[in-house]
Coordinates of C-alpha atoms in Angstrom, one line a residue:
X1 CA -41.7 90.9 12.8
X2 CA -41.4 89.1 16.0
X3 CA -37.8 88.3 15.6
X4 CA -37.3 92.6 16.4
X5 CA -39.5 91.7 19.2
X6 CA -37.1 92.6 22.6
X7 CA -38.3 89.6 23.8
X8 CA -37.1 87.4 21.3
X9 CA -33.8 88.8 21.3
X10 CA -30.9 86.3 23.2
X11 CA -31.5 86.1 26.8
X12 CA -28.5 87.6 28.9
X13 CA -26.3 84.8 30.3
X14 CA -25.7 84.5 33.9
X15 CA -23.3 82.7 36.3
X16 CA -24.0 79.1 36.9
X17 CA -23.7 78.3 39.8
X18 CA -23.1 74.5 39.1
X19 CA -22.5 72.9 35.5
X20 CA -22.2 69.3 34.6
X21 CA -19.5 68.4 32.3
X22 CA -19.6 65.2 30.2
X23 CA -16.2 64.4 28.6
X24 CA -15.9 61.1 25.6
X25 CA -13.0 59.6 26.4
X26 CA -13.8 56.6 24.3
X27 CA -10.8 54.8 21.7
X28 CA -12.3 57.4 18.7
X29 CA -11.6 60.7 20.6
X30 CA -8.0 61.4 20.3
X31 CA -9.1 61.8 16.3
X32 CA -10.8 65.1 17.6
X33 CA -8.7 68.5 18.3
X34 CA -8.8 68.1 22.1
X35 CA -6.3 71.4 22.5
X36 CA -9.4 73.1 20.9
X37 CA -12.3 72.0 22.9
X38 CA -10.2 72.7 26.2
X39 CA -9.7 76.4 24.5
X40 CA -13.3 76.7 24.5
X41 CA -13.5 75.3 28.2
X42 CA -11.2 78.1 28.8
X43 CA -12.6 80.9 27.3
X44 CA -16.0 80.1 28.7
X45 CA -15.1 80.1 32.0
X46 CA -12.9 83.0 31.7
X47 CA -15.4 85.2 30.8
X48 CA -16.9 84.9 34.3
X49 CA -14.8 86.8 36.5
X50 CA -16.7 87.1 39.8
X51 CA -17.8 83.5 41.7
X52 CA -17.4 80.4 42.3
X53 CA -18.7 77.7 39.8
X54 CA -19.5 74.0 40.6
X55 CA -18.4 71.5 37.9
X56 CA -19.5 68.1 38.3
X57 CA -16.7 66.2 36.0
X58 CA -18.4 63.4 34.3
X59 CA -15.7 60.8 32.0
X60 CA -17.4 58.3 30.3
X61 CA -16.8 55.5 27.6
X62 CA -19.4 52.7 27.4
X63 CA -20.0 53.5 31.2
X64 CA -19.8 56.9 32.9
X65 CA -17.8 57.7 35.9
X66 CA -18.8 58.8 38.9
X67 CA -19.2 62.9 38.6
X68 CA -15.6 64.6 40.4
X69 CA -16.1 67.9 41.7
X70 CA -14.0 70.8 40.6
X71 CA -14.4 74.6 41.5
X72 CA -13.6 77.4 38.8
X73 CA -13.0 80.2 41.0
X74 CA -13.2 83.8 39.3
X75 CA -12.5 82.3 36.6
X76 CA -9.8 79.8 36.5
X77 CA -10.0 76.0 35.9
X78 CA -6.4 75.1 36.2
X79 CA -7.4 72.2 38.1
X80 CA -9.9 71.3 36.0
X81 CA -8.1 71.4 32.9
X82 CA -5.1 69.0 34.8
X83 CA -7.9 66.1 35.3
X84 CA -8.7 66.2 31.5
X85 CA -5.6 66.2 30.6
X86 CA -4.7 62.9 32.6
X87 CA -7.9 61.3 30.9
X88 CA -6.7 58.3 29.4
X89 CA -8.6 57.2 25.6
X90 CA -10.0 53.5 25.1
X91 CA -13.2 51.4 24.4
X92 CA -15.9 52.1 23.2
X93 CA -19.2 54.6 23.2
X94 CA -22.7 54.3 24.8
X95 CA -24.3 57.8 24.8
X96 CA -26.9 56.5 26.7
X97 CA -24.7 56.5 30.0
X98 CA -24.7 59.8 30.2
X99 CA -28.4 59.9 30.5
X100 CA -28.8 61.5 34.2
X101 CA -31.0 60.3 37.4
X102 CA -34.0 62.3 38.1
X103 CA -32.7 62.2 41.5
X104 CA -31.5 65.6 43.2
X105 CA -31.3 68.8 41.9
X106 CA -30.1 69.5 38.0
X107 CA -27.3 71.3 37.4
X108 CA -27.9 75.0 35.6
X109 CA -26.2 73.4 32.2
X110 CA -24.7 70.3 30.6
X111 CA -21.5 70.6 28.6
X112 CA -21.1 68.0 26.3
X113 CA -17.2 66.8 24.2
X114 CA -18.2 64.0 22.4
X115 CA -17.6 62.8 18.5
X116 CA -21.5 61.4 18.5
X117 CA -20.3 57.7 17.6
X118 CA -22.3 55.6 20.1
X119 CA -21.2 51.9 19.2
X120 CA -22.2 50.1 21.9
X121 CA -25.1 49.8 24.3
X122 CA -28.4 52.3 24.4
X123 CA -27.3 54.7 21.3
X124 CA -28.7 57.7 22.9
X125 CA -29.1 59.7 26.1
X126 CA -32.1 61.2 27.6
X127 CA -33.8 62.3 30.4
X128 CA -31.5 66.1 30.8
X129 CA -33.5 68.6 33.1
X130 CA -31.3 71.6 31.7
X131 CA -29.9 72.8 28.6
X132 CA -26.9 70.7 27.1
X133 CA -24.1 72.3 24.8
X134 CA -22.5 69.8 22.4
X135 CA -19.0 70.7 21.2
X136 CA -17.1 68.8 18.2
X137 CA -14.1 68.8 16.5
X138 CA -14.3 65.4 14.9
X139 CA -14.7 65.3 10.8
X140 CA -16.8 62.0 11.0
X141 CA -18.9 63.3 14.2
X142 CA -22.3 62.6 14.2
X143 CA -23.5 66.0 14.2
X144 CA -27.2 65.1 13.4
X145 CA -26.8 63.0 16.9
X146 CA -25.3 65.8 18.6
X147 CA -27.6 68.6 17.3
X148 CA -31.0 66.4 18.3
X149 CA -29.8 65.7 22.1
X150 CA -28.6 69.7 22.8
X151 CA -31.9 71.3 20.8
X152 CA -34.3 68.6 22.3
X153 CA -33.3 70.4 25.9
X154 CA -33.3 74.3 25.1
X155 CA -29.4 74.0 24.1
X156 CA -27.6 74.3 21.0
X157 CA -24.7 72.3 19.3
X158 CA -21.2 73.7 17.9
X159 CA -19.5 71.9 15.4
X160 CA -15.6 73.4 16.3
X161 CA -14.2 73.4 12.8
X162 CA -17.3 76.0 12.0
X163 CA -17.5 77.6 14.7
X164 CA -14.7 80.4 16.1
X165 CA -14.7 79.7 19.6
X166 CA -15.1 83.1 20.9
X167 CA -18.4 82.9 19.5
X168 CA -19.1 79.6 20.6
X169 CA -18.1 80.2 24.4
X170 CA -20.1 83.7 24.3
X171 CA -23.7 81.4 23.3
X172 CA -23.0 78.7 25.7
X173 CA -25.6 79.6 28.5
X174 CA -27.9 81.8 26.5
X175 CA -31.5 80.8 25.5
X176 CA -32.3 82.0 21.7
X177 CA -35.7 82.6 19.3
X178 CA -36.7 78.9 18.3
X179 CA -39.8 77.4 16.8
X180 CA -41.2 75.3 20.1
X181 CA -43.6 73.2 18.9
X182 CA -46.0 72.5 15.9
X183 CA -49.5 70.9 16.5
X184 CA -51.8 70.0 13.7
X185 CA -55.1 71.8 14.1
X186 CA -57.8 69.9 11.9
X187 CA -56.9 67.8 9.2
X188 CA -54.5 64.6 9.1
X189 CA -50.7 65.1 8.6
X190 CA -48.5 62.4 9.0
X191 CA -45.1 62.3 10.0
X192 CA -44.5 66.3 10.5
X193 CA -40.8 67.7 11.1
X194 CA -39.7 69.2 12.7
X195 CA -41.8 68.6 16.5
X196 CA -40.0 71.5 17.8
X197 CA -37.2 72.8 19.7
X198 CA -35.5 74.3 16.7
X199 CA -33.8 77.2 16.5
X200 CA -35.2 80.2 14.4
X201 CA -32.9 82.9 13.6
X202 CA -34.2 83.4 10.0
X203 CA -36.9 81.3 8.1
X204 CA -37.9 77.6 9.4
X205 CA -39.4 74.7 7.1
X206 CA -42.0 72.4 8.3
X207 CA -42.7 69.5 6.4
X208 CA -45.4 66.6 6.8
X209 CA -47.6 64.7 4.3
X210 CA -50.7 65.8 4.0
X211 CA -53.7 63.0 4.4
X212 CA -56.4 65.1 4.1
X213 CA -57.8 68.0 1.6
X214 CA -57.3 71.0 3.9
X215 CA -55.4 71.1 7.2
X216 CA -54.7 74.1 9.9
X217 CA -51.6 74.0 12.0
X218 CA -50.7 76.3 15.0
X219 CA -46.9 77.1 15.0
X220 CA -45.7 78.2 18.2
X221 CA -42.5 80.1 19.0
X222 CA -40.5 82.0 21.6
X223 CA -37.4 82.3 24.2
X224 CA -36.8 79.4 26.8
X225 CA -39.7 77.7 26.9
X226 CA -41.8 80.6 26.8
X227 CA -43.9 81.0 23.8
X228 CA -44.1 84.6 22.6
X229 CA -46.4 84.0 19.8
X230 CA -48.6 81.7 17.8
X231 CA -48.8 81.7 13.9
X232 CA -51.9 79.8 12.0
X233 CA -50.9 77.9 8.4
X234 CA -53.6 76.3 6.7
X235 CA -52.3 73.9 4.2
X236 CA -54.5 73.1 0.6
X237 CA -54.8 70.3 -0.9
X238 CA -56.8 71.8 -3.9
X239 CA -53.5 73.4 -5.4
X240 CA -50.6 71.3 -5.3
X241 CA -47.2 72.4 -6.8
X242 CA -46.3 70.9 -10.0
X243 CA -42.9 68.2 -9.5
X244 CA -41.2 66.2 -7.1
X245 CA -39.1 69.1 -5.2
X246 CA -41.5 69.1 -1.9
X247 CA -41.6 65.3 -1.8
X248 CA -37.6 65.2 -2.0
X249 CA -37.5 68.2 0.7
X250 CA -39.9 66.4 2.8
X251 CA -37.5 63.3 2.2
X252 CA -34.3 64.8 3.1
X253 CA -35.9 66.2 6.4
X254 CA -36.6 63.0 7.3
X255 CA -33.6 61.2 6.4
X256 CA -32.2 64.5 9.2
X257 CA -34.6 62.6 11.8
X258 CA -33.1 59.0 10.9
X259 CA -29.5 59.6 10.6
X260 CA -29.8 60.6 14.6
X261 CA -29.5 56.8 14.8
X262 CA -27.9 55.1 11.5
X263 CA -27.6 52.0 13.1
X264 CA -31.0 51.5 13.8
X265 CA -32.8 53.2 11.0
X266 CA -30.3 51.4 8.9
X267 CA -33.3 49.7 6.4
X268 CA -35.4 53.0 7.1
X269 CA -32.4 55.0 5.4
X270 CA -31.8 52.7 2.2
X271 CA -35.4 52.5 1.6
X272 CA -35.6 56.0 1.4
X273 CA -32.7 56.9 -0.5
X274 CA -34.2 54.7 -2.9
X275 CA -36.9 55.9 -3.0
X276 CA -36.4 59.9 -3.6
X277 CA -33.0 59.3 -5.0
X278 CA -31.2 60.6 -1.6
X279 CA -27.4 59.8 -0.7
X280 CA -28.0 58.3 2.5
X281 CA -25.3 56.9 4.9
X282 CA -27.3 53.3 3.6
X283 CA -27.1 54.6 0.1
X284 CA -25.0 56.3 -2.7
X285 CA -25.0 57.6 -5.7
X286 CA -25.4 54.7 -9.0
X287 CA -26.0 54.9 -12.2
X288 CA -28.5 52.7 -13.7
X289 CA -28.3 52.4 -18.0
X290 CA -30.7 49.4 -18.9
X291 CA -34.3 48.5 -17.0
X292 CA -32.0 45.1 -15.7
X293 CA -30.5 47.1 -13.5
X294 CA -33.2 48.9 -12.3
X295 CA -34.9 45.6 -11.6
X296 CA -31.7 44.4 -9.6
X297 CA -31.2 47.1 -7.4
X298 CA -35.0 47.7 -7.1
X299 CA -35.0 51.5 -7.7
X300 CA -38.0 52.7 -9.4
X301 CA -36.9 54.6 -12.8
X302 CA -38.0 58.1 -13.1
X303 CA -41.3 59.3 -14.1
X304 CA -39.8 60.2 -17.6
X305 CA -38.8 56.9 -18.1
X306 CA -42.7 55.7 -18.5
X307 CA -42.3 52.7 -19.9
X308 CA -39.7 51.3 -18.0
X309 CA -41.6 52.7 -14.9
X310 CA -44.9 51.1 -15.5
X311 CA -42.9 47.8 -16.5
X312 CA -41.1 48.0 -13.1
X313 CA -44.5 48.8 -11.3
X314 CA -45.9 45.6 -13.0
X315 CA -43.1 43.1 -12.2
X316 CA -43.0 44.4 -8.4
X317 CA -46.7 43.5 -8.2
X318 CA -45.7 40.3 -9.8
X319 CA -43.0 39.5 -7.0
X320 CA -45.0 40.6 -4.5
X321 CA -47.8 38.6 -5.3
X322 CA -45.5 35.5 -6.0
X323 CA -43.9 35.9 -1.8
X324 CA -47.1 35.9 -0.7
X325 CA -48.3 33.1 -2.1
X326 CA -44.6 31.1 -1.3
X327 CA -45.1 32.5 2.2
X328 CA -48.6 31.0 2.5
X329 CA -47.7 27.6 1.4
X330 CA -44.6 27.3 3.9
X331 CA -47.5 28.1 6.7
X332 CA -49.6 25.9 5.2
X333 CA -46.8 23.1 5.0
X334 CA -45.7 24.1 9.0
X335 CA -50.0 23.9 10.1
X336 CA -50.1 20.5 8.4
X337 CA -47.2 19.0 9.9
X338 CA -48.5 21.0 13.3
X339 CA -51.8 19.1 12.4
X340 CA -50.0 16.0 12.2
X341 CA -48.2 16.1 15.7
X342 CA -51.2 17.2 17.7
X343 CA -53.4 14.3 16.2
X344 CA -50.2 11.5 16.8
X345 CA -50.1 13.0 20.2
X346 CA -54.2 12.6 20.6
X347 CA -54.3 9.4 19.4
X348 CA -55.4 6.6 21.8
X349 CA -53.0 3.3 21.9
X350 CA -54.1 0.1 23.6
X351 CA -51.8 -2.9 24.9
X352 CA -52.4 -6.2 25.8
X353 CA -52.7 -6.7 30.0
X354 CA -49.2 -6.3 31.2
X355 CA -47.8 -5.7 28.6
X356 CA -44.2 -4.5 29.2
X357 CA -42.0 -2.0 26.7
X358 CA -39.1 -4.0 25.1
X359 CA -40.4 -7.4 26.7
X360 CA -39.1 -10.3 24.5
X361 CA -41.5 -12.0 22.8
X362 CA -42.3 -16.0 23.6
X363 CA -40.8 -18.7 21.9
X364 CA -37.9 -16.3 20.9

């Protein structure tokens, strides 16, 4: 088992030496426990006892501030802790701030306090050079948001009202056993979650569809980057499982991947909840008693609905069929207008020598 593997155990955490620390102070923060995600700066810096630590104080709405430099010393971040308490709470979000130049050195880690809710601007940031820790204590965070960013960089999220603090400060810093990256060997697999960067205490589910008969994939995991060991799936075709349970565990994976950004992957979300039957944050739950409905809300009916389902298939085609043929006459209506205008605009007009435009006529 590599999991017993020494290597894979949790890496020992050592001293930063300089840590960046981005603070929300948008309108929707002061809805979040604020006393307990400054308790969990606390008790992180307190457990390192020895040193000075550089943090690079980083306030940002839809812009970010300028980083302020503050030193924890042995230990204590009185002064630190002063500055976010004189933070003041307005405007709006744009994660995508935050995103950091590629200029200078990076710091050893990135401490994120933030609810998730970009509303304004680039919805996400990118572009970190060293782990990020996302801390929460909002109920309506986006926690989907906030896991992507930290896992995508080697970190880890901590939703507060989950999490005891003690063991949230003691992980901060600490690289842990995750599933790297998954690459499709031979075959053709469409849309595959998760690409990587997932943490792998116990088991992990990959999911993808499968466009081929057969198809080999090459999982690779380990501790910071450094892969430890590969592990060969092959994947047949020839003997599929009976039901729709993969297809709907395929389809809340990815609805995992699109609620990262809601705003954007607003039609992508209703469009799947419709079509697996998912509560989405586009969709919710309905019940549906005559074919009419089903028809309105377009939501195929269930396989042990038959009729109804092959009726529904049927008048689908029938709309389909119908737009395309209304969309081709509206182009065909626009190119013979088009038509029209180009050959007024060809046309050659002749006038009478010297003529002149608006000159009276004679005898009038």
């Amino acid at each position: 088992d590599l999991q017993r593997d020494p290597r894979a155990q949790p890496k020992a955490r050592a001293t930063p030496k300089r840590v960046t620390l981005l603070w929300d102070a948008s309108g929707s923060r002061p809805q979040s426990d604020l006393n307990k995600e400054l308790a969990l700066l606390d008790a992180y810096f307190k457990r390192f006892t020895a040193g000075t630590i550089d943090v690079d104080l980083v306030v940002f709405r839809d812009k970010a501030s300028q980083p302020r430099r503050y030193k924890v010393v042995r230990g204590r971040s009185a002064a630190l802790r002063k500055a976010l308490a004189r933070v003041a709470y307005d405007g709006g979000t744009q994660l995508g701030a935050i995103s950091p130049s590629n200029k200078g050195a990076a710091p050893d880690l990135y401490l994120l306090f933030s609810d998730g809710l970009s509303n304004f601007g680039v919805e996400q940031a990118k572009g970190f050079r060293a782990p990020l820790y996302a801390f929460s204590t909002a109920a309506g965070a986006n926690h989907a948001l906030l896991r992507h960013l930290s896992q995508g960089t080697g970190g880890a999220y901590f939703n507060l009202n989950r999490v005891k603090l003690e063991e949230a400060a003691d992980k901060i810093g600490s690289a842990t056993f995750s599933l790297l990256s998954v690459k499709v060997d031979s075959g053709k697999v469409k849309e595959l979650m998760p690409s990587g960067g997932v943490p792998a205490p116990g088991r992990v589910f990959v999911s993808g569809k499968l466009e081929s008969s057969r198809a080999a994939l090459t999982l690779r995991y380990g501790v910071g980057g450094e892969v430890l060991k590969e592990v060969k799936v092959t994947i047949d075709a020839t003997k599929p499982a009976e039901g729709d349970l993969l297809s709907r565990f395929w389809a809340q994976m990815k609805m995992s991947e699109l609620v990262v950004s809601p705003r954007r992957n607003h039609e992508a979300l209703v469009a799947l909840g419709k079509r697996y039957g998912l509560v989405t944050p586009g969709t919710s739950l309905i019940v549906l008693e005559t074919f009419e409905q089903y028809l309105e809300h377009e939501i195929v009916p269930p396989k042990s609905l038959r009729d109804w389902r092959n009726r529904y298939a049927q008048i689908m085609d029938e709309r389909a069929a119908t737009k395309k043929q209304e969309d081709k006459d509206k182009l065909d209506a626009i190119l013979a207008l088009w038509k029209e205008r180009v050959a007024w605009w060809n046309k050659k007009f002749t006038y009478p020598k010297n003529y002149r435009h608006g000159e009276a006529k004679k005898g009038k």
